[in-house]
Amino acid sequence: MTLSFKTSSPSSSRSTPKSIAGGDDSHFFHHSNKSTYRAHTTTLFLILLSLSFFGFFSLYSSPNVIYRAALFATTRPAKSGIVSYVINAQDSSNRRSNGPRRIRAEGVLWPGWEILVIVSPEEKVMPPLPGENYTCFYPNGEKSAARFAAVLPFTNRSAFRCGLPGIYRHHHPIPTPVFASSMSFPISPETRWPDLPLWNFVVFEAISTENDVVLFVKGPNRGLGSNRPPESFLCVFGDESDSAIKTPVTSSVQEVFRCPFPNVTIDTPVKIYLEAVVTGKDTAKTVPSVAYYTPKRRLAKPSEKSLLCATTMVFNVAKYLREWVMYHSTIGIRRFIIYDNGSDDELNDVVEVLKSEGYDVIKVLWIWPKTQEAGFSHAAVYGNDSCTWMMYLDVDEFLFSPAWDNRSKPSDQMIRSLLPSDQKSMIGQVSFKSYEFGPSNQTEHPRGGVTQGYTCRRVEEQRHKSIVRLSAVEHSLYTAIHHFGLKGEYEWRVADVEEGVVNHYKYQAWREFKAKFKRRVSAYVVDWTRVSNPKSRDRTPGLGFRPIEPEGWAQKFCEITDLRLKRLTRKWFGYPGKNGYRMVWQR
Ligand SMILES: *[C@@H]1O[C@H](CO)[C@@H](O)[C@H](O)[C@H]1NC(C)=O
Ligand SMILES: *[C@@H]1O[C@H](CO)[C@@H](O)[C@H](O)[C@H]1NC(C)=O
Ligand SMILES: *[C@@H]1O[C@H](CO)[C@@H](O)[C@H](O)[C@H]1NC(C)=O
Ligand SMILES: *[C@@H]1O[C@H](CO)[C@@H](O)[C@H](O)[C@H]1NC(C)=O
Ligand SMILES: *[C@@H]1O[C@H](CO)[C@@H](O)[C@H](O)[C@H]1NC(C)=O
Ligand SMILES: *[C@@H]1O[C@H](CO)[C@@H](O)[C@H](O)[C@H]1NC(C)=O
Ligand SMILES: *[C@@H]1O[C@H](CO)[C@@H](O)[C@H](O)[C@H]1NC(C)=O
């Protein structure tokens, strides 16, 4: 069985769910005729089958699935109608003085049949109050407990997660639950149940620049070469369809859309949508949204725009962060912008300790699944206020120059020295090749850190990582993770490996790799199981998709001993300890 989700029917992947505000459902389902109906049920069966095999991960890896599963399911005769009725408030003596409280919130269907409930900006639930039992209530009388997830950055909205009751998994549209601060809540028969946006079709984030707003949107553009022209969209500021203000979209690439500010002053956060422009007899379709436009605050004096910064996206890698930040800070990175895609390890503690030691580390919560490109584009805009150059590197990657070998001490000019020094230079991006290190006989995380423990690597140079001049980044914010698209007048330079190179501690001690492997399986399971992509560089040679230690793992990927960075870091960061030397990042 293959996970052939990509074979989408012509209408399904592009049909646009109506906006939360209104529209006509039936419109969508008339696309399917009898034969596609059969195909759909088969696909649905396969989807369900595959879900039971791969559970959450396959859903996760294929944004199409949720939407399509939900969409197709409704083409089957509905067994049970959904009836709204009143959930009686239980014993009213149990209520607190202010009683059960409905909290204004919106939601989005999340991978794993969960709803991410996001509290509206007008509410002040942040963080959740202890003793309150936040709950999602559904039209059929079912309810599910809401678990606090996070406070979203920029808008400070609290987010919770609720399980979606089984009956709604095969419904389209899915109703947005009522969210309340108690386990019982009276639902009036007049309650409206707006359609729940699905994660693969939603405006999920927005950030303002000096003169426009950048929207991050799942859905309209899928995959390479499928960017729809900007003219086919408008940005819509505000909820009221008749009074909403619209501006033209100036760029539509990947998940990033840009549009100028409206020319009226908006001083409170308003919902921002993306609307597909009406063509022919189509009715206007709006991509649902959980994003808000917040006007950029004018700074009294423009912030100093001179820093060399680094962005990385992390998930449960707190263990490595300290070494990575201390090393790169010492050789010249001034500010670290860490996009955290939902870590539940000790990341906050590590960040707080680093801050208390004087490192400039900013953590941005980026909970949106499988949106690394979008996150990097976001970072380019977010960092543009204070950073001239931005290095995009993972926390298991370390940049150095073999030419530093004879330096007895590190200096904060070292990374700068790898970038053009001439102010007028038109080089907009410098990329460095990487070398992939193997487990080097390690069986656990090396005490002195990755730079000390991993010393054996593959010979072949692997793909590059880049430091980009933020003012040179293309208006579209196009990124391929490893590099950005540049404005026409700028050049892209790839450094020679003798000038600068990235040590990528990719295949670590099995225990470490296994954890990373599990994370990657979630991101790549489709690739890993598809014969059509057997050479993907994201696959690990010799591995299937079970996290079982392959024989001889500790010796794998070891073709050449490379001690250069180990020696350098030991010289710069090592000091004598009780049992041999210690590294400054060891705690
Ligand atoms: C929440 O649940 C706990 C335990 O069931 C209960 O003691 C508490 O009173 C509840 N709080 C509210 C606000 O209903
Ligand atoms: C969000 O919270 C932070 C810190 O508490 C605050 O500085 C910021 O102004 C808040 N933003 C909004 C939009 O309320
Ligand atoms: C503001 O927008 C309206 C409608 O799009 C347009 O007619 C008007 O010229 C704009 N005004 C300015 C000052 O840009
Ligand atoms: C988190 O980011 C990593 C890249 O660092 C990516 O591989 C992974 O898929 C992301 N996970 C989520 C939850 O987005
Ligand atoms: C290190 O070597 C390079 C040439 O390999 C030389 O230009 C530089 O001056 C040397 N630096 C020191 C501190 O010896
Ligand atoms: C790993 O251990 C094997 C067997 O003891 C040895 O031959 C090899 O040199 C070691 N490799 C490294 C990188 O230490
Ligand atoms: C950064 O700001 C400059 C203007 O100061 C602008 O030209 C450039 O496009 C911006 N870059 C990004 C990535 O937003």
XYZ file of C-alpha atoms and ligand atoms in Angstrom:
685
model
C 0.000 0.000 0.000
C 1.258 3.426 -0.804
C 0.316 6.709 0.673
C -0.867 8.172 -2.562
C -2.343 11.310 -1.194
C -0.787 13.426 -3.865
C -3.115 12.051 -6.529
C -5.668 14.653 -5.794
C -8.890 14.965 -7.643
C -9.002 18.160 -9.644
C -11.456 19.924 -7.451
C -10.614 18.840 -3.981
C -7.203 20.243 -3.356
C -8.082 23.592 -4.763
C -11.648 24.005 -3.745
C -11.825 26.599 -1.155
C -13.841 26.088 1.942
C -16.136 28.995 2.419
C -15.191 31.593 4.919
C -16.231 31.163 8.483
C -18.595 34.025 7.960
C -20.898 32.354 5.538
C -21.432 30.836 2.125
C -23.055 27.771 0.711
C -21.697 24.368 1.521
C -23.468 22.343 -1.039
C -21.567 24.228 -3.691
C -18.498 22.199 -2.876
C -19.845 18.775 -3.161
C -21.412 19.193 -6.520
C -17.976 18.827 -7.997
C -17.988 15.127 -7.326
C -19.934 12.943 -9.690
C -20.748 9.276 -9.133
C -17.435 7.846 -10.277
C -15.279 10.207 -8.331
C -17.519 9.408 -5.434
C -16.447 5.788 -5.668
C -12.837 6.802 -6.006
C -13.239 8.986 -3.009
C -14.672 6.295 -0.826
C -11.812 4.042 -1.826
C -9.337 6.760 -1.035
C -11.094 7.313 2.225
C -10.805 3.654 3.008
C -7.111 3.750 2.197
C -6.703 6.832 4.269
C -8.429 5.264 7.213
C -6.423 2.103 6.768
C -3.197 4.015 6.595
C -4.197 6.069 9.574
C -4.630 2.985 11.632
C -1.142 1.924 10.584
C 0.703 5.126 10.892
C -1.604 6.999 13.135
C -0.895 10.538 13.744
C 2.315 10.714 11.793
C 0.920 10.121 8.381
C -1.692 12.716 8.965
C 0.940 15.008 10.078
C 3.037 14.516 7.043
C 0.295 15.027 4.559
C -1.572 18.227 5.052
C -3.985 17.219 2.327
C -5.296 14.333 4.242
C -7.307 15.944 6.922
C -9.118 18.164 4.577
C -9.737 15.507 2.020
C -10.750 12.892 4.509
C -13.254 15.287 5.917
C -14.397 16.360 2.512
C -14.852 12.901 1.086
C -16.559 11.523 4.081
C -19.477 13.838 3.666
C -20.248 12.387 0.269
C -21.453 9.303 2.081
C -24.983 9.293 3.325
C -24.967 10.775 6.767
C -26.072 8.210 9.310
C -26.940 10.495 12.091
C -28.080 14.039 11.854
C -26.508 16.441 14.232
C -28.922 17.846 16.706
C -28.225 20.829 18.834
C -29.628 20.713 22.259
C -29.134 22.349 25.565
C -26.412 21.073 27.790
C -27.826 21.834 31.167
C -25.635 23.506 33.621
C -25.241 20.916 36.315
C -25.936 21.613 39.916
C -25.760 25.356 39.970
C -24.534 25.382 43.570
C -21.220 24.109 42.226
C -20.733 27.245 40.197
C -18.326 29.871 41.209
C -19.740 33.278 41.821
C -19.204 34.404 38.247
C -20.548 31.132 36.869
C -19.458 29.175 33.844
C -18.058 31.543 31.315
C -18.028 31.244 27.566
C -14.717 32.382 26.164
C -14.641 33.898 22.725
C -12.332 31.744 20.672
C -11.736 30.353 17.253
C -10.211 27.101 16.220
C -8.411 25.181 13.556
C -8.430 21.444 12.970
C -4.994 20.203 13.808
C -3.212 16.996 12.854
C -4.149 14.082 15.093
C -7.861 14.965 15.238
C -7.296 17.749 17.653
C -8.625 21.251 17.569
C -6.304 24.086 18.344
C -8.580 26.522 20.122
C -7.249 30.065 20.052
C -8.733 32.556 22.452
C -9.804 35.799 20.803
C -7.690 38.878 21.468
C -10.562 40.576 23.347
C -10.406 37.910 26.027
C -7.847 38.054 28.767
C -7.169 34.388 29.458
C -3.442 34.276 29.581
C -2.147 32.087 30.923
C -5.095 29.937 31.994
C -6.429 30.439 35.477
C -5.798 27.575 37.840
C -8.879 25.686 38.928
C -10.824 26.425 35.785
C -11.780 23.446 33.705
C -11.582 24.660 30.146
C -13.807 22.590 27.927
C -14.944 22.376 24.317
C -18.663 21.804 23.738
C -20.039 20.399 20.512
C -23.498 20.697 18.965
C -24.432 17.076 19.684
C -23.878 17.491 23.407
C -20.446 15.947 23.490
C -17.645 17.800 25.163
C -13.907 17.385 25.512
C -11.448 18.770 27.999
C -9.202 21.551 26.725
C -5.522 21.367 27.557
C -3.527 24.566 27.620
C -1.049 24.586 24.740
C 0.736 27.918 24.580
C 0.484 31.666 24.443
C 0.951 32.639 20.825
C 3.556 35.298 20.154
C 2.737 38.792 18.852
C -0.978 38.638 19.679
C -0.603 37.010 23.110
C -3.556 34.750 22.524
C -3.806 31.648 24.655
C -4.150 28.417 22.751
C -5.665 25.164 23.963
C -6.138 21.746 22.469
C -9.344 19.767 22.436
C -9.856 16.276 21.072
C -12.393 16.150 18.245
C -15.190 13.670 19.039
C -15.236 10.707 16.667
C -18.533 11.573 15.104
C -17.198 14.823 13.679
C -14.131 13.295 12.089
C -16.082 12.449 9.006
C -18.059 15.590 8.785
C -17.618 18.544 6.569
C -17.838 21.169 7.679
C -16.806 20.495 11.235
C -18.444 22.829 13.746
C -16.225 25.078 15.827
C -16.865 24.080 19.427
C -18.061 26.461 22.082
C -15.219 27.085 24.485
C -15.950 27.657 28.150
C -14.113 27.810 31.434
C -16.079 25.065 33.128
C -17.058 21.472 32.630
C -20.685 22.269 32.106
C -22.139 25.095 30.172
C -25.633 25.937 29.011
C -25.737 25.947 25.233
C -28.674 27.792 23.809
C -30.458 26.398 20.768
C -29.611 29.626 18.956
C -25.902 28.993 19.287
C -24.116 29.348 15.985
C -21.470 26.819 15.085
C -19.149 28.397 12.546
C -17.216 26.034 10.306
C -13.893 24.992 11.707
C -10.973 25.925 9.460
C -8.765 22.970 8.565
C -5.057 23.173 9.102
C -4.198 22.686 5.463
C -6.251 25.651 4.368
C -5.903 28.615 6.645
C -4.161 31.945 7.153
C -2.117 31.085 10.220
C 0.160 34.022 10.906
C 0.778 37.618 9.848
C 3.548 40.134 10.457
C 3.726 43.795 9.497
C 6.710 45.447 7.887
C 7.239 49.177 7.435
C 4.767 49.355 4.610
C 2.999 46.093 4.119
C 1.766 43.005 5.830
C 3.033 39.499 5.248
C 0.519 36.657 5.518
C 1.445 33.046 6.083
C -1.117 30.840 4.469
C -1.524 27.088 4.115
C -3.335 25.916 1.060
C -3.453 28.099 -2.015
C 0.093 27.388 -3.173
C 1.125 23.776 -2.963
C 4.515 22.490 -3.900
C 7.054 23.686 -6.399
C 5.877 25.684 -9.346
C 2.323 25.934 -8.154
C 2.370 29.513 -6.971
C -0.781 31.212 -8.087
C -0.400 34.730 -9.430
C -0.768 37.491 -6.844
C -3.567 39.069 -8.895
C -5.774 36.140 -7.994
C -5.930 37.245 -4.363
C -6.857 40.138 -2.128
C -6.055 40.684 1.512
C -9.115 41.363 3.622
C -8.740 43.319 6.820
C -11.551 42.782 9.288
C -14.457 40.444 9.745
C -17.485 42.314 8.491
C -17.708 41.346 4.888
C -19.327 44.578 3.728
C -17.126 46.975 5.664
C -13.933 44.954 5.385
C -11.063 46.733 3.719
C -9.256 44.967 0.904
C -5.840 45.527 -0.601
C -4.180 43.839 -3.571
C -1.725 41.003 -3.051
C 1.720 41.916 -4.375
C 3.395 38.546 -3.969
C 2.249 34.941 -3.731
C 5.069 32.445 -3.294
C 5.043 29.282 -1.210
C 3.047 30.017 1.935
C 3.873 33.707 1.899
C 1.549 36.430 0.618
C 2.136 40.154 0.892
C -0.169 43.102 0.579
C 0.063 46.824 1.341
C -1.572 48.298 4.413
C -5.052 49.598 3.960
C -5.052 53.365 3.625
C -7.325 53.837 6.613
C -5.978 53.711 10.106
C -6.606 50.471 11.928
C -5.431 50.697 15.485
C -6.756 47.541 17.058
C -5.858 44.047 15.904
C -8.231 42.856 13.188
C -8.610 39.482 11.571
C -6.852 39.251 8.250
C -8.013 36.952 5.468
C -6.934 36.036 1.997
C -9.658 36.190 -0.598
C -9.523 34.542 -3.984
C -10.591 37.042 -6.599
C -13.827 36.249 -8.354
C -13.338 34.921 -11.863
C -16.133 34.016 -14.240
C -19.084 32.548 -12.413
C -17.187 31.566 -9.282
C -18.265 33.164 -6.086
C -15.644 34.845 -3.960
C -13.863 32.368 -1.741
C -12.107 33.291 1.402
C -9.327 31.349 3.008
C -10.307 31.066 6.667
C -7.991 32.688 9.123
C -6.726 32.568 12.659
C -4.298 35.435 12.042
C -4.575 39.032 13.083
C -3.215 42.177 11.585
C -1.579 44.326 14.206
C -0.300 47.665 12.996
C 3.447 47.949 13.352
C 4.340 50.219 16.179
C 6.419 53.156 15.041
C 9.574 53.151 17.061
C 10.571 56.513 18.463
C 14.006 56.061 17.008
C 14.743 53.446 14.417
C 16.491 50.540 16.065
C 20.110 49.927 15.363
C 20.250 47.708 12.327
C 23.691 46.320 12.545
C 23.700 42.943 14.127
C 24.898 39.660 12.826
C 22.099 37.292 13.821
C 21.191 33.654 13.606
C 17.874 31.899 13.249
C 17.234 28.277 13.924
C 14.092 26.218 14.180
C 14.099 23.794 17.041
C 12.094 20.958 18.435
C 13.282 19.291 21.635
C 16.938 20.032 21.133
C 17.577 22.029 24.297
C 20.484 19.727 25.103
C 22.501 21.011 22.164
C 21.527 24.659 22.296
C 24.033 25.810 24.883
C 27.088 24.622 22.993
C 25.698 25.988 19.742
C 24.885 29.443 21.131
C 28.106 29.818 23.108
C 30.257 28.750 20.183
C 28.611 30.945 17.575
C 28.276 33.896 19.922
C 31.984 33.845 20.616
C 32.814 33.986 16.934
C 30.417 36.825 16.180
C 26.695 36.075 16.241
C 25.153 38.869 18.315
C 21.526 37.803 18.485
C 19.891 34.390 18.285
C 16.280 34.075 17.195
C 15.063 30.626 18.098
C 11.868 29.462 16.428
C 10.475 26.818 18.704
C 8.017 24.550 16.975
C 6.462 23.183 20.105
C 9.285 21.775 22.229
C 8.301 20.119 25.470
C 11.826 19.713 26.794
C 13.816 22.103 28.973
C 14.226 24.685 26.194
C 12.820 27.550 28.266
C 15.261 26.872 31.080
C 18.235 26.678 28.758
C 17.190 29.924 27.083
C 16.691 31.660 30.433
C 20.098 30.566 31.680
C 21.765 31.772 28.481
C 19.987 35.110 28.792
C 21.052 35.458 32.393
C 24.621 34.918 31.243
C 24.270 37.808 28.830
C 23.521 36.040 25.575
C 20.957 37.737 23.393
C 18.504 34.930 22.729
C 14.930 35.532 21.616
C 12.498 32.661 21.519
C 9.632 32.805 19.064
C 6.983 30.165 19.450
C 6.166 28.788 16.031
C 3.714 26.007 16.590
C 2.557 25.636 13.001
C 3.351 22.114 11.805
C 5.590 21.556 8.815
C 6.116 25.196 8.057
C 9.853 25.535 8.254
C 10.116 27.613 5.080
C 7.366 29.925 6.265
C 9.121 30.215 9.632
C 12.379 31.166 7.958
C 10.639 33.772 5.809
C 8.970 35.096 8.937
C 12.351 35.330 10.653
C 13.746 37.345 7.747
C 11.067 39.970 8.315
C 11.106 39.744 12.084
C 14.898 40.057 12.244
C 15.059 42.851 9.685
C 14.608 45.503 12.376
C 17.857 44.696 14.080
C 19.960 42.409 11.913
C 21.965 43.093 8.791
C 22.877 39.484 8.121
C 21.026 36.385 9.234
C 22.621 32.984 9.502
C 20.240 30.056 9.065
C 21.722 27.005 10.702
C 20.374 24.010 12.628
C 21.554 23.430 16.182
C 23.556 20.391 15.121
C 25.489 22.504 12.625
C 28.613 24.526 13.420
C 30.247 26.991 11.070
C 34.009 27.415 11.094
C 36.928 28.204 8.866
C 39.857 25.800 8.556
C 41.998 28.939 8.326
C 41.336 29.673 11.999
C 43.535 26.763 12.944
C 46.452 28.947 13.997
C 44.360 31.374 16.090
C 45.013 30.957 19.760
C 41.853 32.844 20.673
C 38.459 33.219 19.029
C 37.180 36.665 18.131
C 33.756 38.085 17.471
C 34.957 39.225 14.051
C 35.448 35.706 12.788
C 32.104 35.099 11.097
C 32.162 38.684 9.786
C 35.450 37.868 8.112
C 33.640 35.256 6.018
C 31.242 37.899 4.704
C 31.989 40.699 2.260
C 33.681 43.537 4.118
C 33.022 46.191 1.535
C 29.912 48.174 2.465
C 29.063 48.577 -1.195
C 29.402 44.901 -1.999
C 26.462 43.458 -3.920
C 26.905 40.025 -2.439
C 23.571 39.247 -0.834
C 24.200 35.777 0.463
C 27.143 33.561 1.314
C 26.680 29.812 1.497
C 28.889 27.183 3.062
C 29.026 23.504 2.205
C 28.549 21.020 4.975
C 30.171 17.783 6.058
C 28.051 15.080 7.662
C 29.518 13.478 10.730
C 28.734 9.928 11.850
C 28.307 8.488 15.350
C 32.111 8.219 15.668
C 31.816 5.300 18.139
C 29.792 7.373 20.574
C 26.989 5.575 22.354
C 25.594 8.558 24.180
C 25.653 12.347 23.977
C 29.329 13.268 24.390
C 29.996 15.081 27.649
C 32.135 17.742 26.041
C 29.470 18.373 23.414
C 29.085 17.400 19.798
C 32.190 19.228 18.647
C 34.282 17.083 20.993
C 32.542 13.767 20.509
C 32.004 13.434 16.787
C 35.142 13.299 14.743
C 34.527 10.960 11.845
C 32.543 11.934 8.777
C 31.630 11.174 5.226
C 34.041 12.519 2.632
C 31.524 14.001 0.261
C 30.465 17.613 0.746
C 26.786 17.934 1.401
C 24.387 20.726 0.703
C 25.069 24.219 1.891
C 23.740 26.503 4.581
C 23.657 30.263 4.230
C 24.110 33.646 5.776
C 21.836 36.090 4.020
C 21.854 39.882 3.906
C 18.307 40.690 4.923
C 18.048 43.779 2.754
C 18.874 41.597 -0.269
C 16.080 39.089 0.294
C 13.561 38.932 -2.518
C 10.194 40.611 -1.925
C 8.551 37.174 -2.113
C 10.702 35.965 0.826
C 11.270 32.773 -1.143
C 13.423 30.328 0.746
C 14.655 26.832 0.068
C 15.745 26.455 3.724
C 19.366 26.260 2.610
C 19.260 29.649 0.935
C 16.961 32.541 0.043
C 15.955 34.050 -3.256
C 17.681 37.419 -3.744
C 16.639 40.706 -5.285
C 17.897 40.928 -8.849
C 20.807 43.245 -8.196
C 22.408 40.978 -5.602
C 24.808 38.087 -6.064
C 24.983 34.790 -4.277
C 28.364 33.446 -3.365
C 29.193 29.875 -2.366
C 32.314 29.747 -0.229
C 35.118 27.338 -0.830
C 35.388 24.620 1.842
C 38.838 25.890 2.783
C 37.356 29.300 3.537
C 34.403 28.201 5.596
C 32.508 24.993 6.167
C 29.675 23.645 8.291
C 30.216 20.613 10.485
C 26.872 18.872 10.579
C 26.612 16.392 13.456
C 23.867 14.578 11.692
C 24.190 10.938 12.665
C 24.762 10.978 16.380
C 24.969 8.300 19.047
C 21.998 6.001 18.468
C 20.093 7.175 21.508
C 20.263 10.763 20.265
C 19.655 9.917 16.656
C 16.623 7.821 17.507
C 14.910 10.826 19.063
C 15.715 12.947 16.047
C 14.704 10.099 13.777
C 11.277 9.933 15.341
C 10.868 13.633 14.744
C 11.949 13.266 11.151
C 9.723 10.326 10.453
C 6.852 12.569 11.249
C 8.097 15.049 8.729
C 9.175 12.682 6.002
C 7.231 9.478 6.296
C 5.738 9.917 2.884
C 9.149 10.309 1.319
C 10.586 7.429 3.266
C 8.037 4.991 2.065
C 7.696 6.104 -1.499
C 9.844 4.439 -4.103
C 9.606 7.551 -6.178
C 11.930 9.366 -3.821
C 14.514 6.788 -2.798
C 17.423 9.175 -3.176
C 16.071 11.949 -1.033
C 18.883 13.346 1.001
C 16.574 13.398 3.957
C 16.591 9.649 4.083
C 19.153 7.921 6.156
C 20.905 5.250 4.173
C 20.247 1.776 5.509
C 17.221 2.695 7.538
C 13.629 1.775 7.034
C 11.144 3.545 9.105
C 11.403 1.700 12.320
C 13.619 3.214 14.965
C 15.659 0.077 15.602
C 19.390 0.467 15.921
C 20.994 -0.754 12.727
C 23.910 -3.079 13.158
C 27.200 -1.272 13.416
C 25.551 2.116 13.801
C 28.376 3.529 15.928
C 30.844 2.984 13.097
C 28.635 4.157 10.259
C 29.206 7.199 8.060
C 32.840 7.165 9.056
C 35.050 7.641 6.031
C 37.558 10.175 7.220
C 38.704 11.471 10.572
C 38.284 15.232 10.824
C 39.554 16.719 14.062
C 39.751 20.333 12.954
C 36.806 21.778 14.855
C 37.417 19.516 17.831
C 40.941 20.883 18.166
C 39.854 24.450 17.630
C 37.030 24.379 20.155
C 39.155 22.531 22.671
C 41.804 25.211 22.362
C 39.287 28.048 22.650
C 36.682 26.667 25.045
C 38.428 23.898 26.963
C 39.984 24.200 30.389
C 41.533 21.655 32.749
C 38.964 19.806 34.835
C 39.052 16.990 37.378
C 39.042 14.259 34.763
C 40.859 15.817 31.870
C 39.606 18.929 30.170
C 36.125 20.404 30.335
C 34.356 22.657 27.899
C 32.874 25.973 29.000
C 29.389 24.866 27.959
C 29.526 21.791 30.173
C 27.335 22.259 33.205
C -12.762 22.021 38.061
O -12.681 20.675 38.419
C -12.255 20.442 39.739
C -12.113 18.953 39.935
O -13.116 18.285 39.242
C -13.221 21.076 40.713
O -12.743 20.901 42.024
C -13.340 22.558 40.405
O -14.311 23.143 41.241
C -13.721 22.767 38.963
N -13.680 24.191 38.674
C -14.685 24.817 38.081
C -14.483 26.271 37.851
O -15.698 24.263 37.714
C 2.148 40.606 24.575
O 2.828 40.419 25.786
C 4.087 41.030 25.829
C 4.782 40.630 27.091
O 3.887 40.362 28.109
C 3.909 42.536 25.706
O 5.148 43.178 25.732
C 3.197 42.844 24.404
O 2.943 44.214 24.293
C 1.906 42.086 24.301
N 1.368 42.260 22.972
C 0.100 42.504 22.733
C -0.295 42.626 21.312
O -0.712 42.618 23.634
C -7.742 54.537 -0.385
O -8.406 53.431 -0.927
C -9.473 53.787 -1.792
C -10.171 52.526 -2.181
O -9.269 51.521 -2.535
C -8.941 54.527 -2.983
O -9.987 54.894 -3.841
C -8.219 55.743 -2.499
O -7.609 56.385 -3.569
C -7.152 55.372 -1.482
N -6.584 56.551 -0.917
C -5.294 56.704 -0.772
C -4.876 57.956 -0.085
O -4.475 55.866 -1.166
C 10.185 21.404 13.597
O 11.311 21.815 12.912
C 12.094 20.801 12.366
C 13.284 21.428 11.732
O 14.145 21.906 12.672
C 11.298 20.029 11.377
O 12.073 18.975 10.880
C 10.059 19.494 12.011
O 9.261 18.903 11.061
C 9.301 20.607 12.686
N 8.227 20.087 13.431
C 7.088 20.690 13.463
C 6.186 20.244 14.549
O 6.810 21.572 12.679
C 47.325 32.167 10.421
O 47.672 31.698 9.129
C 47.308 32.574 8.072
C 47.702 31.918 6.780
O 47.506 30.567 6.833
C 48.022 33.891 8.241
O 47.619 34.759 7.236
C 47.670 34.478 9.591
O 48.424 35.649 9.809
C 47.988 33.486 10.694
N 47.497 34.037 11.945
C 48.168 33.946 13.079
C 47.526 34.541 14.286
O 49.238 33.389 13.151
C 35.719 3.082 16.426
O 36.048 1.825 16.993
C 36.685 0.944 16.076
C 36.840 -0.406 16.754
O 37.326 -0.242 18.052
C 38.007 1.535 15.637
O 38.628 0.697 14.697
C 37.757 2.902 15.018
O 38.986 3.526 14.722
C 36.978 3.783 15.945
N 36.601 5.000 15.225
C 36.664 6.214 15.769
C 36.204 7.332 14.935
O 37.055 6.417 16.887
C 14.527 44.799 5.276
O 14.326 46.195 5.238
C 14.768 46.821 4.057
C 14.477 48.293 4.196
O 15.118 48.787 5.310
C 14.043 46.248 2.866
O 14.569 46.808 1.697
C 14.228 44.755 2.818
O 13.483 44.208 1.762
C 13.793 44.139 4.118
N 14.072 42.725 4.111
C 13.212 41.827 4.550
C 13.649 40.402 4.503
O 12.117 42.112 4.991
